[in-house]
Short mmCIF file of C-alpha atoms and ligand atoms in Angstrom, two decimals:
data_model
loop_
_atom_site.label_atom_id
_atom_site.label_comp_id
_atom_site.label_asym_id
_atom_site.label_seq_id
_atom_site.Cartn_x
_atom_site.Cartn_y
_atom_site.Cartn_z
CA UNK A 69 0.00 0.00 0.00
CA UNK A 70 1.48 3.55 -0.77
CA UNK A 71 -0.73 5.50 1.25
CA UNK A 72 -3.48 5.12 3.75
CA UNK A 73 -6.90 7.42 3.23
CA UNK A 74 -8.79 6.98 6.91
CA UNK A 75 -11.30 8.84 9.11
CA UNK A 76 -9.24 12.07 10.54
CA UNK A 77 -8.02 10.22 14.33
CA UNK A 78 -8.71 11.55 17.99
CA UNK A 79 -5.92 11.59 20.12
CA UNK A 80 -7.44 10.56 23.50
CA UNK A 81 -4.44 11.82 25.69
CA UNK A 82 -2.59 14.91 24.98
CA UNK A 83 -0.83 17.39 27.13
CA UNK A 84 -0.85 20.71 25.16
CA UNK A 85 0.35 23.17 28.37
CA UNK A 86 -0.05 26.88 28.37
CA UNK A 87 1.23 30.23 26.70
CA UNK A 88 3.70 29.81 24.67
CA UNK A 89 4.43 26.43 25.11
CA UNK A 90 0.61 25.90 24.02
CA UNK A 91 1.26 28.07 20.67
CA UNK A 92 4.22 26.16 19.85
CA UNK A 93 3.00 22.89 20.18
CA UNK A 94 -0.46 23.00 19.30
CA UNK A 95 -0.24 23.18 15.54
CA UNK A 96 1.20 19.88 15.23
CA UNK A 97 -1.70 18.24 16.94
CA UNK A 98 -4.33 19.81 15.13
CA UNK A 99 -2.85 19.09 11.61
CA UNK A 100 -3.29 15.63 12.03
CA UNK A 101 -6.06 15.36 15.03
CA UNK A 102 -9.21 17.48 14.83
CA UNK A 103 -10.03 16.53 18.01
CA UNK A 104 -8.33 15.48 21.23
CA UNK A 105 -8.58 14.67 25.27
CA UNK A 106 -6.66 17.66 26.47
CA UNK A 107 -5.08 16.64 30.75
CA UNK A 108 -6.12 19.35 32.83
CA UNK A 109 -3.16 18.36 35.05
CA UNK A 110 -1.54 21.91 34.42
CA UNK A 111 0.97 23.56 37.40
CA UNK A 112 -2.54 25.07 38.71
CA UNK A 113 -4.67 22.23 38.07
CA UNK A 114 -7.93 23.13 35.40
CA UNK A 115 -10.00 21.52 38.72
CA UNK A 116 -13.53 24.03 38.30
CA UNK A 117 -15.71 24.76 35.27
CA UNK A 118 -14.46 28.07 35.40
CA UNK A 119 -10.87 27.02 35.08
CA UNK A 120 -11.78 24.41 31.93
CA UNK A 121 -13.67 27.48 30.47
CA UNK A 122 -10.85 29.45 30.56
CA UNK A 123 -8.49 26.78 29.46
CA UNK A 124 -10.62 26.39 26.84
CA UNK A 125 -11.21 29.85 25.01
CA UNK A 126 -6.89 30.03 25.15
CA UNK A 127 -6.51 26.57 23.29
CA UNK A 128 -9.10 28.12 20.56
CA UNK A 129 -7.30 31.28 21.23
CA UNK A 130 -4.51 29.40 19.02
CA UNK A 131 -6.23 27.32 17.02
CA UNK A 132 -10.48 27.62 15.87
CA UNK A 133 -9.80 24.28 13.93
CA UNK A 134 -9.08 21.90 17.09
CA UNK A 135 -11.62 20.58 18.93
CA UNK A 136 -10.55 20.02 22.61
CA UNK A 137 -12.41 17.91 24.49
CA UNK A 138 -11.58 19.51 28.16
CA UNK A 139 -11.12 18.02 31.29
CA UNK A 140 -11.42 18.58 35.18
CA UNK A 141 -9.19 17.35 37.71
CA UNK A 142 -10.05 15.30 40.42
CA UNK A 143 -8.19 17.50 43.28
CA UNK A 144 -8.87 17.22 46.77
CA UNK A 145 -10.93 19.88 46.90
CA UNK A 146 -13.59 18.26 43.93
CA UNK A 147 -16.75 17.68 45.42
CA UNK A 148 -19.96 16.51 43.99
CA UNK A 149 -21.12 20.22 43.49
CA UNK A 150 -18.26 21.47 41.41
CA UNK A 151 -18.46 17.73 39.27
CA UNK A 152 -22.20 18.91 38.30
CA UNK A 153 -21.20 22.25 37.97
CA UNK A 154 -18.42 21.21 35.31
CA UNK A 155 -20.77 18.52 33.73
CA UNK A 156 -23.39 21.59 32.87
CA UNK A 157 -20.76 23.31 30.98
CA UNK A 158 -19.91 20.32 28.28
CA UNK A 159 -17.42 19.09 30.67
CA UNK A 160 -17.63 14.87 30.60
CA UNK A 161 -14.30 13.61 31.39
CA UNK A 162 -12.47 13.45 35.00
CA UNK A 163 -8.70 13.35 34.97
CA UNK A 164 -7.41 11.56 37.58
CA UNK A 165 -3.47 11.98 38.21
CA UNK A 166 -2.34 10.25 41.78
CA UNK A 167 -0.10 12.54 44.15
CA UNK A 168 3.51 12.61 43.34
CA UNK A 169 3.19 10.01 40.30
CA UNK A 170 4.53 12.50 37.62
CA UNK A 171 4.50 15.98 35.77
CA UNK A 172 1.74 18.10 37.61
CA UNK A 173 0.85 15.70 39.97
CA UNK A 174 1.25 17.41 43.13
CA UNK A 175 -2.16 18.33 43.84
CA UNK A 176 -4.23 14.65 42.89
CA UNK A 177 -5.51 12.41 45.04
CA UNK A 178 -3.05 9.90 46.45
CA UNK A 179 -4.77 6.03 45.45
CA UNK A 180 -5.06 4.70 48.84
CA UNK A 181 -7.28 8.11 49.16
CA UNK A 182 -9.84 7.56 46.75
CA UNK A 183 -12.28 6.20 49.05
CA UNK A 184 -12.72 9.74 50.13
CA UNK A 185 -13.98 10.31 46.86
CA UNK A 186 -16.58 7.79 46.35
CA UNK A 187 -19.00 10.72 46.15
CA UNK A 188 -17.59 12.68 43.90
CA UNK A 189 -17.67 9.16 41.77
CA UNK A 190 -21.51 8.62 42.33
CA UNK A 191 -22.18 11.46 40.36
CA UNK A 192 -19.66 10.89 37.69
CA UNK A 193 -21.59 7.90 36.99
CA UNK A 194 -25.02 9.14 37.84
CA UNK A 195 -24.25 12.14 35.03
CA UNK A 196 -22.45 9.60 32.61
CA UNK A 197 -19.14 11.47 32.93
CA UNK A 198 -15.78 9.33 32.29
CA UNK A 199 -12.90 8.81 34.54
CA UNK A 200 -9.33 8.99 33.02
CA UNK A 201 -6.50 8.03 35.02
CA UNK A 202 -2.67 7.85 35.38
CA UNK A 203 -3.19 4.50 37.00
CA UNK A 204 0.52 3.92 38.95
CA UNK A 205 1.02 3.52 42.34
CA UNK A 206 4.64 5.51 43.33
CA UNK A 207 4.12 4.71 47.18
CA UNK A 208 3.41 1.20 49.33
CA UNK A 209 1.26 1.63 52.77
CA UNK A 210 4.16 2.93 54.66
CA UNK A 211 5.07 5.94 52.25
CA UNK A 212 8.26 4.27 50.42
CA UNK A 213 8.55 4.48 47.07
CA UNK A 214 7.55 1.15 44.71
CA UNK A 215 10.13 0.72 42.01
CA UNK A 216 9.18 1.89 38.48
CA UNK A 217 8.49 -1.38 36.44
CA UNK A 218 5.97 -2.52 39.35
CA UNK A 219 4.30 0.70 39.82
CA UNK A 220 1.31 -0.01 37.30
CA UNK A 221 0.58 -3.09 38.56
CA UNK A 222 0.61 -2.13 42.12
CA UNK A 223 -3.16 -0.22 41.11
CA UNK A 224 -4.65 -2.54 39.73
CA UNK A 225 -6.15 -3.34 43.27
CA UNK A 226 -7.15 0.69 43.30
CA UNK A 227 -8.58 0.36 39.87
CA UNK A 228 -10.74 -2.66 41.09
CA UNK A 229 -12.52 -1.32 44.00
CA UNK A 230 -13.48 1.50 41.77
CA UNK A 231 -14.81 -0.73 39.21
CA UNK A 232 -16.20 -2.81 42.02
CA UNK A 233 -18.09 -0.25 43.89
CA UNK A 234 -18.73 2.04 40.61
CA UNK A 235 -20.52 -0.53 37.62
CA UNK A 236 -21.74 1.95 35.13
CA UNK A 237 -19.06 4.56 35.72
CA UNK A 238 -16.70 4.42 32.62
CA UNK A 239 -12.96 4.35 33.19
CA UNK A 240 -10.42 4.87 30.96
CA UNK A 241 -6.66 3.38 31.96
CA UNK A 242 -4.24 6.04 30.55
CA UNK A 243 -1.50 4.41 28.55
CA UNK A 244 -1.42 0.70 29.72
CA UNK A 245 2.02 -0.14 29.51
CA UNK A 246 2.43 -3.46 31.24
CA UNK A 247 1.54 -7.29 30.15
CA UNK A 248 -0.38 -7.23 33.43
CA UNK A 249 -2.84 -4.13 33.46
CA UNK A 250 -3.42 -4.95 29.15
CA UNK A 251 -4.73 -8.30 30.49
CA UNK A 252 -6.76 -6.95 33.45
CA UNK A 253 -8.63 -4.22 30.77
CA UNK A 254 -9.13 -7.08 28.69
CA UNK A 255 -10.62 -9.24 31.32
CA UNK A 256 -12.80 -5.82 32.70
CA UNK A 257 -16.38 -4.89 32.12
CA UNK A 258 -16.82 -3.09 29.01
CA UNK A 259 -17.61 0.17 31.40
CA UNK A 260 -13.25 -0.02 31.31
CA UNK A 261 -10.82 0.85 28.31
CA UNK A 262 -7.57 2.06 27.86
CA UNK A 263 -5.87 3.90 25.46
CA UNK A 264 -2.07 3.00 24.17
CA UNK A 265 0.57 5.41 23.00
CA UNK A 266 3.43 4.75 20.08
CA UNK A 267 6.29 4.87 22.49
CA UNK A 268 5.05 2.16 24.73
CA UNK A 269 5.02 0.10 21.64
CA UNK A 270 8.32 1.22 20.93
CA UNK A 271 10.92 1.44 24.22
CA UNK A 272 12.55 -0.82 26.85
CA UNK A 273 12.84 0.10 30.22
CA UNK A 274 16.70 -0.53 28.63
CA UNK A 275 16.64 2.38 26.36
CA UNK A 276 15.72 4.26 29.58
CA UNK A 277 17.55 3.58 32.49
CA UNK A 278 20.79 1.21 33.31
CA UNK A 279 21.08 -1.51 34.89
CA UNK A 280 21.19 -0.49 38.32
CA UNK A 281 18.09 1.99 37.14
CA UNK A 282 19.99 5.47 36.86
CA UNK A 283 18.52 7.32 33.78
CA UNK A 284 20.41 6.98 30.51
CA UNK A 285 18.10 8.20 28.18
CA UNK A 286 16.66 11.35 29.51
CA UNK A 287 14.85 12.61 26.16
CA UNK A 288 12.90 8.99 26.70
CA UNK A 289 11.96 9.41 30.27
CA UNK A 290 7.96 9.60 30.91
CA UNK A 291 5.48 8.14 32.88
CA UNK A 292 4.42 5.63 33.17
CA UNK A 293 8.34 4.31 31.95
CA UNK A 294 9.24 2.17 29.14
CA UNK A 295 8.84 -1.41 30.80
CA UNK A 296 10.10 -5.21 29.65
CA UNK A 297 10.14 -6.35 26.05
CA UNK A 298 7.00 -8.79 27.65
CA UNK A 299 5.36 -5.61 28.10
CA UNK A 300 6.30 -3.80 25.24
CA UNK A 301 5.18 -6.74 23.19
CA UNK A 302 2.00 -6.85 24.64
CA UNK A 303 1.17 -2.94 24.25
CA UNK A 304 2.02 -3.47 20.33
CA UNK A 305 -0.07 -6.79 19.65
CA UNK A 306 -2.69 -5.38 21.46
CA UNK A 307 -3.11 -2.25 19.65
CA UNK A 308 -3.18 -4.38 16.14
CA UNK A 309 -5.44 -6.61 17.32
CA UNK A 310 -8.65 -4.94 16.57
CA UNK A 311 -9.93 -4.90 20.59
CA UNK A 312 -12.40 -1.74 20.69
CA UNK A 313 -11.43 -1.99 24.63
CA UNK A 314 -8.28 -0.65 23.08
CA UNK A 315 -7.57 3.23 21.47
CA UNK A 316 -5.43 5.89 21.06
CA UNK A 317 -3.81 8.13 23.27
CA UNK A 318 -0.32 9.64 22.37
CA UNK A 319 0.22 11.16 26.05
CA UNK A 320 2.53 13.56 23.88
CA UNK A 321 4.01 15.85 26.80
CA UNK A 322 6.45 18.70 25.66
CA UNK A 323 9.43 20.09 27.84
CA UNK A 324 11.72 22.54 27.16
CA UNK A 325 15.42 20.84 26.58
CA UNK A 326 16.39 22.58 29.59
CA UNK A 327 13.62 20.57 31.80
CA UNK A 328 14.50 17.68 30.37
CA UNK A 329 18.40 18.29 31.43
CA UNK A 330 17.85 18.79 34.96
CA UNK A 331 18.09 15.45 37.15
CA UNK A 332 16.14 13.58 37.40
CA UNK A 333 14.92 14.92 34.17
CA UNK A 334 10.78 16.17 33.65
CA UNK A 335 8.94 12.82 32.83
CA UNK A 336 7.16 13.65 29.00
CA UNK A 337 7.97 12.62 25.29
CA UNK A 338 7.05 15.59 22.50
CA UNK A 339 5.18 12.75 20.61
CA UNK A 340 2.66 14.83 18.31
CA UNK A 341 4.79 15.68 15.38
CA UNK A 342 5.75 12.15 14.40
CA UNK A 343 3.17 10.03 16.30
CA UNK A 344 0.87 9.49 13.06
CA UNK A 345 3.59 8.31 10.63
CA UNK A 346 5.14 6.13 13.67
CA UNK A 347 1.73 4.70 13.82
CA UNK A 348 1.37 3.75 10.78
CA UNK A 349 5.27 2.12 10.57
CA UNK A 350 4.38 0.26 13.51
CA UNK A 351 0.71 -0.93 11.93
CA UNK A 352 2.28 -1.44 8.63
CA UNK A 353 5.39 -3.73 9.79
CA UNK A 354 3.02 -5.96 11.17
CA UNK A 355 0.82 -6.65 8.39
CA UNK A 356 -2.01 -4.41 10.34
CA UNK A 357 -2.35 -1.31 8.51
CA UNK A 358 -5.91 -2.27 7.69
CA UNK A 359 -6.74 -2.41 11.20
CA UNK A 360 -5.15 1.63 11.59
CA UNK A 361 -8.38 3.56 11.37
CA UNK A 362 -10.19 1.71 14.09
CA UNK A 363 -7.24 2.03 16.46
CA UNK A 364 -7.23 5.97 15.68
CA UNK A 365 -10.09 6.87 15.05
CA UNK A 366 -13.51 5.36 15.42
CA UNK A 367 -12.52 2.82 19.15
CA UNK A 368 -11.94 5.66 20.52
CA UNK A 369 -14.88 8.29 20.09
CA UNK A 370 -17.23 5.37 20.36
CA UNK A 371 -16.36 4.60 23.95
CA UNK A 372 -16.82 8.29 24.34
CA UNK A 373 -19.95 8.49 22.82
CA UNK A 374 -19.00 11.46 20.22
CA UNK A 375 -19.46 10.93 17.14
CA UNK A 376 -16.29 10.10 14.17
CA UNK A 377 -14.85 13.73 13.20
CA UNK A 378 -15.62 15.09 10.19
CA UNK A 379 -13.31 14.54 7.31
CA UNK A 380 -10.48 12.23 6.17
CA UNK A 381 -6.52 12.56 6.10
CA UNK A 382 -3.60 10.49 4.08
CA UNK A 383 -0.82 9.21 5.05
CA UNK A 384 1.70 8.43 1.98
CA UNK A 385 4.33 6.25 2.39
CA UNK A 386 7.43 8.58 2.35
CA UNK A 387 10.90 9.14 3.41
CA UNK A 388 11.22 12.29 5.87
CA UNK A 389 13.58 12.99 8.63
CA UNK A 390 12.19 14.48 11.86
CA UNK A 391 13.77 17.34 12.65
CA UNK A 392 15.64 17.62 16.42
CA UNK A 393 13.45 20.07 17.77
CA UNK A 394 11.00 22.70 17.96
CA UNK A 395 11.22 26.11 19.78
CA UNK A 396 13.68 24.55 22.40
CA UNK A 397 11.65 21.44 22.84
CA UNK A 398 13.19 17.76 21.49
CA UNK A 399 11.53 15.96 19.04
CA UNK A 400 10.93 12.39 19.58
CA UNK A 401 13.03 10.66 17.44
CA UNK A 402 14.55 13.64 15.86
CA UNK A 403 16.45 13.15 13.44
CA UNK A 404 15.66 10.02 12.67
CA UNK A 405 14.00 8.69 9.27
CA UNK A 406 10.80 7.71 8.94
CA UNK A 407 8.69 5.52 6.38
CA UNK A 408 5.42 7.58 6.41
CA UNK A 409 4.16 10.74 6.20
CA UNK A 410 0.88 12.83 6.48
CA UNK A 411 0.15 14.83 3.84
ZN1 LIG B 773 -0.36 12.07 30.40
#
């Protein structure tokens, strides 16, 4: 196939930050994704209606032609109130980011916390709202920290007394990255989904960290981190499989070089100017490419309940090299050649 003509894709995971950083890295989302699940985890967390609203108007400040779908943060000042309140202004989705877990965390709800929320949860689910969350767990019961690789797997008992206690509340698990929590989504009601990114698909914890877990790679480092090839494996054949359980979420999170320099360095991947071509490499190396569109575009809006976006875009099989950076902010995998290219 030389090129791929498919329903224009939703990116259900993005981090597009503020000012400047907003203007410089918006444009490369909205050229290939109309629409997309913009994290209101910002420094001052987008936690009230009024905040989203204001969030909002600068994001179309920069760009009429994307179509953010906004969130609110579950903080631990969200109550019940300020949940309806958001939900009457066009707000559906709850971002939930535990305390200390990664970039703009600081002010979430630590998991073994949660409980405290159950309200706040009753009328997500009474109003139909979804929950999206960073599900990791960086502490045990007695405050230490759990090492990286088993951090993901360590919620899954969080995630399950939500589920448990929560039926028709839908939950969305933020870029599974581990064997384990792919199976447990699979094995879920259908009220629970995740959404994969490229990179997960694409790194070892190797291309990361050393052997005795110092940071090698700092330009790689996010969160959740690049696990085992078992795990990397299992994030690729599960997003070519076809499983509407399963969509896409790039979790593209620009920092400036300098950010990413400090130690340890800010956890986030600048994903969204190569994420659609990488896409389809991955897709097309693995005889999948037919299976693209579903994956990008029509899984994920349909456990949303929006409807596709309007209009189509190409991909063309064709040699380009990604250039380092942008505006002081590295490229993932600049300067590297890729296969594909939207056009
Ligand atoms: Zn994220």
């Amino acid at each position: 196939m030389k090129e791929i003509k498919i329903s224009a894709p939703f990116d259900m995971h993005l981090h597009l930050r503020e000012g400047q950083m907003l203007i410089n890295v918006l444009p490369y989302t909205s050229a290939v994704f109309p629409r997309g699940v913009v994290m209101g985890n910002l420094p001052i967390p987008v936690d009230t209606a009024e905040k989203a609203i204001k969030y909002k108007s600068e994001i179309l400040a920069d760009d009429v032609t994307f179509n953010p779908i906004m969130t609110i943060m579950l903080t631990r000042n969200t109550t019940p109130a300020i949940i309806r309140e958001a939900y009457n202004h066009g707000i559906k989705v709850i971002k939930y980011i535990p305390e200390g877990v990664s970039t703009n965390s600081e002010y979430g709800v630590p998991l073994n916390k949660l409980h405290e929320f159950y309200e706040v949860m009753e009328t997500a689910e009474e109003l139909g709202m979804i929950l999206s969350g960073h599900w990791e767990a960086p502490f045990n019961i007695n405050g230490n920290p759990i090492e990286e690789l088993c951090r993901e797997e360590e919620a899954i008992p969080f995630l399950a007394a939500i589920i448990n206690c929560f039926p028709k509340l839908k939950i969305v698990v933020e870029h599974a990255s581990t064997y384990g929590m792919i199976e447990y989504v699979k094995n879920a009601p259908n009220t629970v989904a995740a959404t994969l990114t490229a990179h997960h698909a694409l790194l070892d914890y190797s291309d990361v960290c050393d052997k005795t877990g110092k940071i090698i790679g700092s330009d790689l480092y996010c969160k959740p981190i690049a696990k085992k090839a078992i795990d990397r494996s299992a994030v690729l054949q599960t997003m070519i499989s076809g499983n509407p359980k399963f969509f896409f979420g790039s979790d593209s999170a620009p920092h400036y070089a300098e950010n990413k320099k400090r130690t340890p360095p800010a956890a986030g991947i600048f994903t969204a100017p190569v994420v659609m071509p990488l896409l389809c490499e991955i897709f097309d190396n693995n005889n999948a490419l037919s299976k693209i569109e579903n994956f990008t575009s029509r899984f994920g809006p349909k456990f949303y309940g929006l409807p596709l976006n309007e209009g189509k875009i190409t991909v063309r099989r064709e040699k380009w090299t990604v250039p380092y950076e942008t505006n002081g902010i590295k490229i993932f995998l600049g300067r590297r050649e890729l296969n594909w290219k939207v056009v």
